[in-house]
Amino acid sequence: MTLALLAAVAAAVGYGVSTVLEAVGTRRSPGAGALRQPLVLGALVLDGAAWLASLLALDRLPLFAVQAIQASSVVVVVVLARFVLGARTRRRDVLAVAVVVAALVVVALGAGEQPAVAPPAGFTTAMLVAAGVLVAALVAAYARGGAPLLTVLAGLGYSGAAIGARGAHASGDLLATVRQPLAVVIVVCGGVGVLAYLRALERGSAGGVAALSSVVEVLVPGVIGVAVLGDTVRGGWAVPVVLAVVAAVAGCVALAGSPASVAAVAAGTGAEGAAERDRTAVRRDGRSRARGRRRSGR
């Protein structure tokens, strides 16, 4: 269990660090030039390593525990953005970090080690169908879909990859996992998650996208894991774990809207950064005009 927990934490740290590295790298070389930035290339490698660590964690821990721990990558983003990007942090952000860390301790204690079990009959077929539906939904929404819809699709894509990985681990070693049909689900759903998330960032606020995606990625796999894949909670820990998961998600949502988190994600996506600045300017201009009208009595 200790190794699996360390792997889950390593995945969260890896995803958080890679986000900040991408932000710094794209600041230095915006656009396609970012792909030649050592920091961006290192971030992509770190993303891959974090993904492998998450697979190791999913082999021994239930989905609700792994997904909650991975969602805490926003904690890493906020802390690093404060010191690396000079982003502002609020008192509520410090409180949210403390809540998330404490909640994850409870989740880890209540989950315990749970090796993946064989999924029920029809699971693989259902996951392949779900992956196909997600691809079709992304194709339909990519051109004109709003940020909330695209964010939900991103969360469902990442969720499908995690669920597929948890079910695939029951087959045995890594080679056996790669050779089975669920490997297709992991790749396809992961691709949907990446494409939908990036598209959502183009059309919505970074904080809102990160928050909604985190909620979907924790709740959907957690429910599927318990209802379908045999994930359980230790005796007497059900209520504390449920409350801890809710607290962890709430803390991650609060941190997703933090100035530090928004600065990191927006810096890593030029379009989102520009869009966010434009929206901020419009809001400020609107407030200024409203104050002017009130002062003039109109």
C-alpha positions as protocol buffer text, in pm:
chain_id: "A"
residue {
  index: 1
  type: MET
  ca { x: 0 y: 0 z: 0 }
}
residue {
  index: 2
  type: THR
  ca { x: 284 y: 238 z: 83 }
}
residue {
  index: 3
  type: LEU
  ca { x: 429 y: 204 z: -267 }
}
residue {
  index: 4
  type: ALA
  ca { x: 88 y: 262 z: -427 }
}
residue {
  index: 5
  type: LEU
  ca { x: 27 y: 572 z: -214 }
}
residue {
  index: 6
  type: LEU
  ca { x: 369 y: 708 z: -300 }
}
residue {
  index: 7
  type: ALA
  ca { x: 294 y: 644 z: -667 }
}
residue {
  index: 8
  type: ALA
  ca { x: -37 y: 833 z: -645 }
}
residue {
  index: 9
  type: VAL
  ca { x: 129 y: 1125 z: -467 }
}
residue {
  index: 10
  type: ALA
  ca { x: 414 y: 1121 z: -719 }
}
residue {
  index: 11
  type: ALA
  ca { x: 159 y: 1138 z: -1002 }
}
residue {
  index: 12
  type: ALA
  ca { x: -11 y: 1440 z: -842 }
}
residue {
  index: 13
  type: VAL
  ca { x: 322 y: 1615 z: -788 }
}
residue {
  index: 14
  type: GLY
  ca { x: 431 y: 1530 z: -1143 }
}
residue {
  index: 15
  type: TYR
  ca { x: 115 y: 1672 z: -1299 }
}
residue {
  index: 16
  type: GLY
  ca { x: 139 y: 1986 z: -1087 }
}
residue {
  index: 17
  type: VAL
  ca { x: 507 y: 2049 z: -1163 }
}
residue {
  index: 18
  type: SER
  ca { x: 457 y: 1985 z: -1535 }
}
residue {
  index: 19
  type: THR
  ca { x: 180 y: 2245 z: -1545 }
}
residue {
  index: 20
  type: VAL
  ca { x: 410 y: 2511 z: -1403 }
}
residue {
  index: 21
  type: LEU
  ca { x: 701 y: 2405 z: -1628 }
}
residue {
  index: 22
  type: GLU
  ca { x: 475 y: 2437 z: -1932 }
}
residue {
  index: 23
  type: ALA
  ca { x: 363 y: 2779 z: -1811 }
}
residue {
  index: 24
  type: VAL
  ca { x: 721 y: 2904 z: -1776 }
}
residue {
  index: 25
  type: GLY
  ca { x: 829 y: 2744 z: -2104 }
}
residue {
  index: 26
  type: THR
  ca { x: 546 y: 2889 z: -2308 }
}
residue {
  index: 27
  type: ARG
  ca { x: 613 y: 3233 z: -2163 }
}
residue {
  index: 28
  type: ARG
  ca { x: 964 y: 3211 z: -2306 }
}
residue {
  index: 29
  type: SER
  ca { x: 858 y: 3071 z: -2645 }
}
residue {
  index: 30
  type: PRO
  ca { x: 485 y: 3119 z: -2718 }
}
residue {
  index: 31
  type: GLY
  ca { x: 304 y: 2926 z: -2989 }
}
residue {
  index: 32
  type: ALA
  ca { x: 463 y: 2637 z: -3176 }
}
residue {
  index: 33
  type: GLY
  ca { x: 806 y: 2748 z: -3057 }
}
residue {
  index: 34
  type: ALA
  ca { x: 720 y: 2614 z: -2715 }
}
residue {
  index: 35
  type: LEU
  ca { x: 777 y: 2260 z: -2844 }
}
residue {
  index: 36
  type: ARG
  ca { x: 1147 y: 2346 z: -2874 }
}
residue {
  index: 37
  type: GLN
  ca { x: 1166 y: 2471 z: -2518 }
}
residue {
  index: 38
  type: PRO
  ca { x: 1357 y: 2231 z: -2288 }
}
residue {
  index: 39
  type: LEU
  ca { x: 1117 y: 2314 z: -2006 }
}
residue {
  index: 40
  type: VAL
  ca { x: 813 y: 2220 z: -2214 }
}
residue {
  index: 41
  type: LEU
  ca { x: 976 y: 1900 z: -2340 }
}
residue {
  index: 42
  type: GLY
  ca { x: 1070 y: 1815 z: -1983 }
}
residue {
  index: 43
  type: ALA
  ca { x: 711 y: 1880 z: -1877 }
}
residue {
  index: 44
  type: LEU
  ca { x: 580 y: 1638 z: -2139 }
}
residue {
  index: 45
  type: VAL
  ca { x: 823 y: 1371 z: -2017 }
}
residue {
  index: 46
  type: LEU
  ca { x: 711 y: 1441 z: -1660 }
}
residue {
  index: 47
  type: ASP
  ca { x: 347 y: 1406 z: -1767 }
}
residue {
  index: 48
  type: GLY
  ca { x: 426 y: 1062 z: -1906 }
}
residue {
  index: 49
  type: ALA
  ca { x: 608 y: 959 z: -1588 }
}
residue {
  index: 50
  type: ALA
  ca { x: 315 y: 1084 z: -1378 }
}
residue {
  index: 51
  type: TRP
  ca { x: 74 y: 881 z: -1588 }
}
residue {
  index: 52
  type: LEU
  ca { x: 282 y: 566 z: -1537 }
}
residue {
  index: 53
  type: ALA
  ca { x: 288 y: 635 z: -1164 }
}
residue {
  index: 54
  type: SER
  ca { x: -91 y: 664 z: -1166 }
}
residue {
  index: 55
  type: LEU
  ca { x: -115 y: 323 z: -1334 }
}
residue {
  index: 56
  type: LEU
  ca { x: 98 y: 175 z: -1058 }
}
residue {
  index: 57
  type: ALA
  ca { x: -128 y: 333 z: -798 }
}
residue {
  index: 58
  type: LEU
  ca { x: -444 y: 203 z: -968 }
}
residue {
  index: 59
  type: ASP
  ca { x: -309 y: -150 z: -943 }
}
residue {
  index: 60
  type: ARG
  ca { x: -333 y: -143 z: -561 }
}
residue {
  index: 61
  type: LEU
  ca { x: -566 y: 140 z: -462 }
}
residue {
  index: 62
  type: PRO
  ca { x: -937 y: 201 z: -532 }
}
residue {
  index: 63
  type: LEU
  ca { x: -1034 y: 458 z: -789 }
}
residue {
  index: 64
  type: PHE
  ca { x: -1181 y: 705 z: -542 }
}
residue {
  index: 65
  type: ALA
  ca { x: -851 y: 723 z: -352 }
}
residue {
  index: 66
  type: VAL
  ca { x: -624 y: 756 z: -657 }
}
residue {
  index: 67
  type: GLN
  ca { x: -844 y: 1014 z: -830 }
}
residue {
  index: 68
  type: ALA
  ca { x: -879 y: 1225 z: -515 }
}
residue {
  index: 69
  type: ILE
  ca { x: -503 y: 1224 z: -463 }
}
residue {
  index: 70
  type: GLN
  ca { x: -437 y: 1313 z: -827 }
}
residue {
  index: 71
  type: ALA
  ca { x: -685 y: 1600 z: -813 }
}
residue {
  index: 72
  type: SER
  ca { x: -463 y: 1751 z: -546 }
}
residue {
  index: 73
  type: SER
  ca { x: -210 y: 1836 z: -817 }
}
residue {
  index: 74
  type: VAL
  ca { x: -375 y: 2178 z: -804 }
}
residue {
  index: 75
  type: VAL
  ca { x: -213 y: 2217 z: -460 }
}
residue {
  index: 76
  type: VAL
  ca { x: 128 y: 2175 z: -622 }
}
residue {
  index: 77
  type: VAL
  ca { x: 34 y: 2422 z: -895 }
}
residue {
  index: 78
  type: VAL
  ca { x: -73 y: 2687 z: -645 }
}
residue {
  index: 79
  type: VAL
  ca { x: 237 y: 2648 z: -428 }
}
residue {
  index: 80
  type: LEU
  ca { x: 481 y: 2652 z: -720 }
}
residue {
  index: 81
  type: ALA
  ca { x: 300 y: 2933 z: -899 }
}
residue {
  index: 82
  type: ARG
  ca { x: 340 y: 3142 z: -585 }
}
residue {
  index: 83
  type: PHE
  ca { x: 718 y: 3101 z: -579 }
}
residue {
  index: 84
  type: VAL
  ca { x: 804 y: 3038 z: -945 }
}
residue {
  index: 85
  type: LEU
  ca { x: 558 y: 3265 z: -1128 }
}
residue {
  index: 86
  type: GLY
  ca { x: 516 y: 3520 z: -850 }
}
residue {
  index: 87
  type: ALA
  ca { x: 140 y: 3464 z: -850 }
}
residue {
  index: 88
  type: ARG
  ca { x: -73 y: 3594 z: -565 }
}
residue {
  index: 89
  type: THR
  ca { x: -216 y: 3357 z: -305 }
}
residue {
  index: 90
  type: ARG
  ca { x: -499 y: 3430 z: -64 }
}
residue {
  index: 91
  type: ARG
  ca { x: -556 y: 3324 z: 295 }
}
residue {
  index: 92
  type: ARG
  ca { x: -838 y: 3102 z: 177 }
}
residue {
  index: 93
  type: ASP
  ca { x: -593 y: 2927 z: -54 }
}
residue {
  index: 94
  type: VAL
  ca { x: -370 y: 2836 z: 241 }
}
residue {
  index: 95
  type: LEU
  ca { x: -675 y: 2704 z: 426 }
}
residue {
  index: 96
  type: ALA
  ca { x: -785 y: 2506 z: 120 }
}
residue {
  index: 97
  type: VAL
  ca { x: -439 y: 2346 z: 92 }
}
residue {
  index: 98
  type: ALA
  ca { x: -458 y: 2237 z: 457 }
}
residue {
  index: 99
  type: VAL
  ca { x: -809 y: 2096 z: 407 }
}
residue {
  index: 100
  type: VAL
  ca { x: -708 y: 1900 z: 97 }
}
residue {
  index: 101
  type: VAL
  ca { x: -401 y: 1750 z: 263 }
}
residue {
  index: 102
  type: ALA
  ca { x: -594 y: 1651 z: 577 }
}
residue {
  index: 103
  type: ALA
  ca { x: -880 y: 1506 z: 370 }
}
residue {
  index: 104
  type: LEU
  ca { x: -644 y: 1296 z: 161 }
}
residue {
  index: 105
  type: VAL
  ca { x: -488 y: 1149 z: 474 }
}
residue {
  index: 106
  type: VAL
  ca { x: -835 y: 1031 z: 579 }
}
residue {
  index: 107
  type: VAL
  ca { x: -906 y: 893 z: 230 }
}
residue {
  index: 108
  type: ALA
  ca { x: -580 y: 698 z: 230 }
}
residue {
  index: 109
  type: LEU
  ca { x: -644 y: 553 z: 576 }
}
residue {
  index: 110
  type: GLY
  ca { x: -1001 y: 457 z: 491 }
}
residue {
  index: 111
  type: ALA
  ca { x: -920 y: 302 z: 153 }
}
residue {
  index: 112
  type: GLY
  ca { x: -644 y: 58 z: 239 }
}
residue {
  index: 113
  type: GLU
  ca { x: -473 y: -164 z: -16 }
}
residue {
  index: 114
  type: GLN
  ca { x: -716 y: -314 z: -267 }
}
residue {
  index: 115
  type: PRO
  ca { x: -564 y: -504 z: -561 }
}
residue {
  index: 116
  type: ALA
  ca { x: -765 y: -473 z: -880 }
}
residue {
  index: 117
  type: VAL
  ca { x: -1023 y: -748 z: -928 }
}
residue {
  index: 118
  type: ALA
  ca { x: -1162 y: -896 z: -1247 }
}
residue {
  index: 119
  type: PRO
  ca { x: -1437 y: -668 z: -1383 }
}
residue {
  index: 120
  type: PRO
  ca { x: -1786 y: -813 z: -1440 }
}
residue {
  index: 121
  type: ALA
  ca { x: -1897 y: -966 z: -1768 }
}
residue {
  index: 122
  type: GLY
  ca { x: -1967 y: -707 z: -2033 }
}
residue {
  index: 123
  type: PHE
  ca { x: -1742 y: -443 z: -1870 }
}
residue {
  index: 124
  type: THR
  ca { x: -1493 y: -431 z: -2157 }
}
residue {
  index: 125
  type: THR
  ca { x: -1770 y: -404 z: -2417 }
}
residue {
  index: 126
  type: ALA
  ca { x: -1942 y: -129 z: -2220 }
}
residue {
  index: 127
  type: MET
  ca { x: -1616 y: 66 z: -2190 }
}
residue {
  index: 128
  type: LEU
  ca { x: -1544 y: 35 z: -2563 }
}
residue {
  index: 129
  type: VAL
  ca { x: -1893 y: 164 z: -2640 }
}
residue {
  index: 130
  type: ALA
  ca { x: -1850 y: 449 z: -2391 }
}
residue {
  index: 131
  type: ALA
  ca { x: -1519 y: 544 z: -2551 }
}
residue {
  index: 132
  type: GLY
  ca { x: -1686 y: 554 z: -2892 }
}
residue {
  index: 133
  type: VAL
  ca { x: -1969 y: 771 z: -2757 }
}
residue {
  index: 134
  type: LEU
  ca { x: -1716 y: 1013 z: -2607 }
}
residue {
  index: 135
  type: VAL
  ca { x: -1533 y: 1042 z: -2939 }
}
residue {
  index: 136
  type: ALA
  ca { x: -1860 y: 1113 z: -3120 }
}
residue {
  index: 137
  type: ALA
  ca { x: -1961 y: 1368 z: -2857 }
}
residue {
  index: 138
  type: LEU
  ca { x: -1625 y: 1546 z: -2883 }
}
residue {
  index: 139
  type: VAL
  ca { x: -1648 y: 1561 z: -3263 }
}
residue {
  index: 140
  type: ALA
  ca { x: -1996 y: 1713 z: -3236 }
}
residue {
  index: 141
  type: ALA
  ca { x: -1899 y: 1964 z: -2964 }
}
residue {
  index: 142
  type: TYR
  ca { x: -1549 y: 2060 z: -3076 }
}
residue {
  index: 143
  type: ALA
  ca { x: -1649 y: 2329 z: -3323 }
}
residue {
  index: 144
  type: ARG
  ca { x: -1926 y: 2509 z: -3133 }
}
residue {
  index: 145
  type: GLY
  ca { x: -1956 y: 2349 z: -2791 }
}
residue {
  index: 146
  type: GLY
  ca { x: -1932 y: 2573 z: -2487 }
}
residue {
  index: 147
  type: ALA
  ca { x: -1667 y: 2549 z: -2219 }
}
residue {
  index: 148
  type: PRO
  ca { x: -1888 y: 2365 z: -1965 }
}
residue {
  index: 149
  type: LEU
  ca { x: -1978 y: 2089 z: -2212 }
}
residue {
  index: 150
  type: LEU
  ca { x: -1618 y: 2051 z: -2330 }
}
residue {
  index: 151
  type: THR
  ca { x: -1498 y: 2043 z: -1970 }
}
residue {
  index: 152
  type: VAL
  ca { x: -1743 y: 1767 z: -1879 }
}
residue {
  index: 153
  type: LEU
  ca { x: -1627 y: 1570 z: -2184 }
}
residue {
  index: 154
  type: ALA
  ca { x: -1266 y: 1620 z: -2073 }
}
residue {
  index: 155
  type: GLY
  ca { x: -1348 y: 1499 z: -1723 }
}
residue {
  index: 156
  type: LEU
  ca { x: -1534 y: 1198 z: -1861 }
}
residue {
  index: 157
  type: GLY
  ca { x: -1243 y: 1121 z: -2094 }
}
residue {
  index: 158
  type: TYR
  ca { x: -991 y: 1123 z: -1811 }
}
residue {
  index: 159
  type: SER
  ca { x: -1236 y: 926 z: -1598 }
}
residue {
  index: 160
  type: GLY
  ca { x: -1276 y: 662 z: -1869 }
}
residue {
  index: 161
  type: ALA
  ca { x: -899 y: 623 z: -1893 }
}
residue {
  index: 162
  type: ALA
  ca { x: -870 y: 574 z: -1516 }
}
residue {
  index: 163
  type: ILE
  ca { x: -1162 y: 328 z: -1503 }
}
residue {
  index: 164
  type: GLY
  ca { x: -1019 y: 132 z: -1794 }
}
residue {
  index: 165
  type: ALA
  ca { x: -678 y: 120 z: -1628 }
}
residue {
  index: 166
  type: ARG
  ca { x: -823 y: -7 z: -1300 }
}
residue {
  index: 167
  type: GLY
  ca { x: -1017 y: -281 z: -1480 }
}
residue {
  index: 168
  type: ALA
  ca { x: -723 y: -372 z: -1704 }
}
residue {
  index: 169
  type: HIS
  ca { x: -486 y: -431 z: -1411 }
}
residue {
  index: 170
  type: ALA
  ca { x: -686 y: -738 z: -1307 }
}
residue {
  index: 171
  type: SER
  ca { x: -547 y: -926 z: -1608 }
}
residue {
  index: 172
  type: GLY
  ca { x: -198 y: -954 z: -1461 }
}
residue {
  index: 173
  type: ASP
  ca { x: 132 y: -790 z: -1557 }
}
residue {
  index: 174
  type: LEU
  ca { x: 188 y: -480 z: -1770 }
}
residue {
  index: 175
  type: LEU
  ca { x: 234 y: -677 z: -2093 }
}
residue {
  index: 176
  type: ALA
  ca { x: -100 y: -853 z: -2043 }
}
residue {
  index: 177
  type: THR
  ca { x: -263 y: -517 z: -1971 }
}
residue {
  index: 178
  type: VAL
  ca { x: -132 y: -363 z: -2293 }
}
residue {
  index: 179
  type: ARG
  ca { x: -251 y: -655 z: -2503 }
}
residue {
  index: 180
  type: GLN
  ca { x: -615 y: -645 z: -2399 }
}
residue {
  index: 181
  type: PRO
  ca { x: -897 y: -435 z: -2550 }
}
residue {
  index: 182
  type: LEU
  ca { x: -914 y: -207 z: -2246 }
}
residue {
  index: 183
  type: ALA
  ca { x: -580 y: -63 z: -2355 }
}
residue {
  index: 184
  type: VAL
  ca { x: -771 y: 92 z: -2648 }
}
residue {
  index: 185
  type: VAL
  ca { x: -1015 y: 247 z: -2401 }
}
residue {
  index: 186
  type: ILE
  ca { x: -729 y: 398 z: -2199 }
}
residue {
  index: 187
  type: VAL
  ca { x: -569 y: 556 z: -2507 }
}
residue {
  index: 188
  type: VAL
  ca { x: -891 y: 678 z: -2671 }
}
residue {
  index: 189
  type: CYS
  ca { x: -1043 y: 820 z: -2352 }
}
residue {
  index: 190
  type: GLY
  ca { x: -715 y: 983 z: -2259 }
}
residue {
  index: 191
  type: GLY
  ca { x: -700 y: 1147 z: -2601 }
}
residue {
  index: 192
  type: VAL
  ca { x: -1056 y: 1274 z: -2566 }
}
residue {
  index: 193
  type: GLY
  ca { x: -967 y: 1416 z: -2225 }
}
residue {
  index: 194
  type: VAL
  ca { x: -664 y: 1606 z: -2355 }
}
residue {
  index: 195
  type: LEU
  ca { x: -833 y: 1750 z: -2665 }
}
residue {
  index: 196
  type: ALA
  ca { x: -1154 y: 1848 z: -2485 }
}
residue {
  index: 197
  type: TYR
  ca { x: -963 y: 2007 z: -2196 }
}
residue {
  index: 198
  type: LEU
  ca { x: -746 y: 2221 z: -2424 }
}
residue {
  index: 199
  type: ARG
  ca { x: -1052 y: 2328 z: -2624 }
}
residue {
  index: 200
  type: ALA
  ca { x: -1239 y: 2414 z: -2304 }
}
residue {
  index: 201
  type: LEU
  ca { x: -949 y: 2636 z: -2195 }
}
residue {
  index: 202
  type: GLU
  ca { x: -985 y: 2830 z: -2520 }
}
residue {
  index: 203
  type: ARG
  ca { x: -1348 y: 2910 z: -2442 }
}
residue {
  index: 204
  type: GLY
  ca { x: -1376 y: 2937 z: -2065 }
}
residue {
  index: 205
  type: SER
  ca { x: -1189 y: 3056 z: -1760 }
}
residue {
  index: 206
  type: ALA
  ca { x: -897 y: 2843 z: -1648 }
}
residue {
  index: 207
  type: GLY
  ca { x: -1025 y: 2823 z: -1292 }
}
residue {
  index: 208
  type: GLY
  ca { x: -1373 y: 2714 z: -1393 }
}
residue {
  index: 209
  type: VAL
  ca { x: -1245 y: 2451 z: -1634 }
}
residue {
  index: 210
  type: ALA
  ca { x: -1000 y: 2307 z: -1380 }
}
residue {
  index: 211
  type: ALA
  ca { x: -1264 y: 2301 z: -1105 }
}
residue {
  index: 212
  type: LEU
  ca { x: -1539 y: 2128 z: -1303 }
}
residue {
  index: 213
  type: SER
  ca { x: -1296 y: 1880 z: -1453 }
}
residue {
  index: 214
  type: SER
  ca { x: -1162 y: 1788 z: -1107 }
}
residue {
  index: 215
  type: VAL
  ca { x: -1513 y: 1723 z: -976 }
}
residue {
  index: 216
  type: VAL
  ca { x: -1598 y: 1491 z: -1267 }
}
residue {
  index: 217
  type: GLU
  ca { x: -1263 y: 1309 z: -1248 }
}
residue {
  index: 218
  type: VAL
  ca { x: -1308 y: 1228 z: -879 }
}
residue {
  index: 219
  type: LEU
  ca { x: -1679 y: 1152 z: -857 }
}
residue {
  index: 220
  type: VAL
  ca { x: -1741 y: 948 z: -1175 }
}
residue {
  index: 221
  type: PRO
  ca { x: -1453 y: 698 z: -1133 }
}
residue {
  index: 222
  type: GLY
  ca { x: -1520 y: 678 z: -760 }
}
residue {
  index: 223
  type: VAL
  ca { x: -1883 y: 579 z: -812 }
}
residue {
  index: 224
  type: ILE
  ca { x: -1799 y: 332 z: -1092 }
}
residue {
  index: 225
  type: GLY
  ca { x: -1522 y: 180 z: -883 }
}
residue {
  index: 226
  type: VAL
  ca { x: -1750 y: 112 z: -588 }
}
residue {
  index: 227
  type: ALA
  ca { x: -2055 y: 9 z: -789 }
}
residue {
  index: 228
  type: VAL
  ca { x: -1888 y: -200 z: -1061 }
}
residue {
  index: 229
  type: LEU
  ca { x: -1525 y: -281 z: -985 }
}
residue {
  index: 230
  type: GLY
  ca { x: -1553 y: -391 z: -625 }
}
residue {
  index: 231
  type: ASP
  ca { x: -1376 y: -97 z: -461 }
}
residue {
  index: 232
  type: THR
  ca { x: -1458 y: -81 z: -91 }
}
residue {
  index: 233
  type: VAL
  ca { x: -1393 y: 125 z: 220 }
}
residue {
  index: 234
  type: ARG
  ca { x: -1258 y: -15 z: 544 }
}
residue {
  index: 235
  type: GLY
  ca { x: -1515 y: -110 z: 805 }
}
residue {
  index: 236
  type: GLY
  ca { x: -1631 y: 193 z: 1002 }
}
residue {
  index: 237
  type: TRP
  ca { x: -1460 y: 437 z: 763 }
}
residue {
  index: 238
  type: ALA
  ca { x: -1743 y: 491 z: 513 }
}
residue {
  index: 239
  type: VAL
  ca { x: -1872 y: 822 z: 653 }
}
residue {
  index: 240
  type: PRO
  ca { x: -1525 y: 971 z: 720 }
}
residue {
  index: 241
  type: VAL
  ca { x: -1408 y: 876 z: 370 }
}
residue {
  index: 242
  type: VAL
  ca { x: -1716 y: 1021 z: 199 }
}
residue {
  index: 243
  type: LEU
  ca { x: -1680 y: 1345 z: 395 }
}
residue {
  index: 244
  type: ALA
  ca { x: -1307 y: 1353 z: 320 }
}
residue {
  index: 245
  type: VAL
  ca { x: -1362 y: 1306 z: -54 }
}
residue {
  index: 246
  type: VAL
  ca { x: -1619 y: 1587 z: -53 }
}
residue {
  index: 247
  type: ALA
  ca { x: -1380 y: 1810 z: 144 }
}
residue {
  index: 248
  type: ALA
  ca { x: -1091 y: 1728 z: -90 }
}
residue {
  index: 249
  type: VAL
  ca { x: -1299 y: 1807 z: -399 }
}
residue {
  index: 250
  type: ALA
  ca { x: -1425 y: 2131 z: -243 }
}
residue {
  index: 251
  type: GLY
  ca { x: -1070 y: 2231 z: -157 }
}
residue {
  index: 252
  type: CYS
  ca { x: -949 y: 2154 z: -509 }
}
residue {
  index: 253
  type: VAL
  ca { x: -1236 y: 2356 z: -657 }
}
residue {
  index: 254
  type: ALA
  ca { x: -1146 y: 2651 z: -435 }
}
residue {
  index: 255
  type: LEU
  ca { x: -781 y: 2624 z: -535 }
}
residue {
  index: 256
  type: ALA
  ca { x: -871 y: 2597 z: -904 }
}
residue {
  index: 257
  type: GLY
  ca { x: -1012 y: 2949 z: -878 }
}
residue {
  index: 258
  type: SER
  ca { x: -705 y: 3077 z: -696 }
}
residue {
  index: 259
  type: PRO
  ca { x: -513 y: 3360 z: -867 }
}
residue {
  index: 260
  type: ALA
  ca { x: -204 y: 3137 z: -853 }
}
residue {
  index: 261
  type: SER
  ca { x: -376 y: 2845 z: -1024 }
}
residue {
  index: 262
  type: VAL
  ca { x: -537 y: 3062 z: -1290 }
}
residue {
  index: 263
  type: ALA
  ca { x: -206 y: 3236 z: -1359 }
}
residue {
  index: 264
  type: ALA
  ca { x: -27 y: 2905 z: -1406 }
}
residue {
  index: 265
  type: VAL
  ca { x: -285 y: 2750 z: -1638 }
}
residue {
  index: 266
  type: ALA
  ca { x: -342 y: 3071 z: -1832 }
}
residue {
  index: 267
  type: ALA
  ca { x: 30 y: 3124 z: -1880 }
}
residue {
  index: 268
  type: GLY
  ca { x: 53 y: 2778 z: -2027 }
}
residue {
  index: 269
  type: THR
  ca { x: -216 y: 2849 z: -2286 }
}
residue {
  index: 270
  type: GLY
  ca { x: -168 y: 3169 z: -2478 }
}
residue {
  index: 271
  type: ALA
  ca { x: -523 y: 3182 z: -2607 }
}
residue {
  index: 272
  type: GLU
  ca { x: -665 y: 3134 z: -2261 }
}
residue {
  index: 273
  type: GLY
  ca { x: -434 y: 3394 z: -2115 }
}
residue {
  index: 274
  type: ALA
  ca { x: -538 y: 3651 z: -2373 }
}
residue {
  index: 275
  type: ALA
  ca { x: -904 y: 3562 z: -2339 }
}
residue {
  index: 276
  type: GLU
  ca { x: -886 y: 3586 z: -1961 }
}
residue {
  index: 277
  type: ARG
  ca { x: -723 y: 3930 z: -1983 }
}
residue {
  index: 278
  type: ASP
  ca { x: -990 y: 4044 z: -2227 }
}
residue {
  index: 279
  type: ARG
  ca { x: -1269 y: 3921 z: -1999 }
}
residue {
  index: 280
  type: THR
  ca { x: -1109 y: 4087 z: -1700 }
}
residue {
  index: 281
  type: ALA
  ca { x: -1078 y: 4415 z: -1888 }
}
residue {
  index: 282
  type: VAL
  ca { x: -1443 y: 4398 z: -1996 }
}
residue {
  index: 283
  type: ARG
  ca { x: -1556 y: 4330 z: -1639 }
}
residue {
  index: 284
  type: ARG
  ca { x: -1348 y: 4617 z: -1505 }
}
residue {
  index: 285
  type: ASP
  ca { x: -1476 y: 4852 z: -1774 }
}
residue {
  index: 286
  type: GLY
  ca { x: -1834 y: 4749 z: -1697 }
}
residue {
  index: 287
  type: ARG
  ca { x: -1786 y: 4810 z: -1325 }
}
residue {
  index: 288
  type: SER
  ca { x: -1626 y: 5147 z: -1392 }
}
residue {
  index: 289
  type: ARG
  ca { x: -1916 y: 5256 z: -1612 }
}
residue {
  index: 290
  type: ALA
  ca { x: -2168 y: 5136 z: -1355 }
}
residue {
  index: 291
  type: ARG
  ca { x: -1995 y: 5337 z: -1081 }
}
residue {
  index: 292
  type: GLY
  ca { x: -1990 y: 5640 z: -1310 }
}
residue {
  index: 293
  type: ARG
  ca { x: -2364 y: 5614 z: -1373 }
}
residue {
  index: 294
  type: ARG
  ca { x: -2438 y: 5582 z: -1001 }
}
residue {
  index: 295
  type: ARG
  ca { x: -2227 y: 5887 z: -922 }
}
residue {
  index: 296
  type: SER
  ca { x: -2397 y: 6095 z: -1192 }
}
residue {
  index: 297
  type: GLY
  ca { x: -2739 y: 5989 z: -1064 }
}
residue {
  index: 298
  type: ARG
  ca { x: -2835 y: 5804 z: -1379 }
}
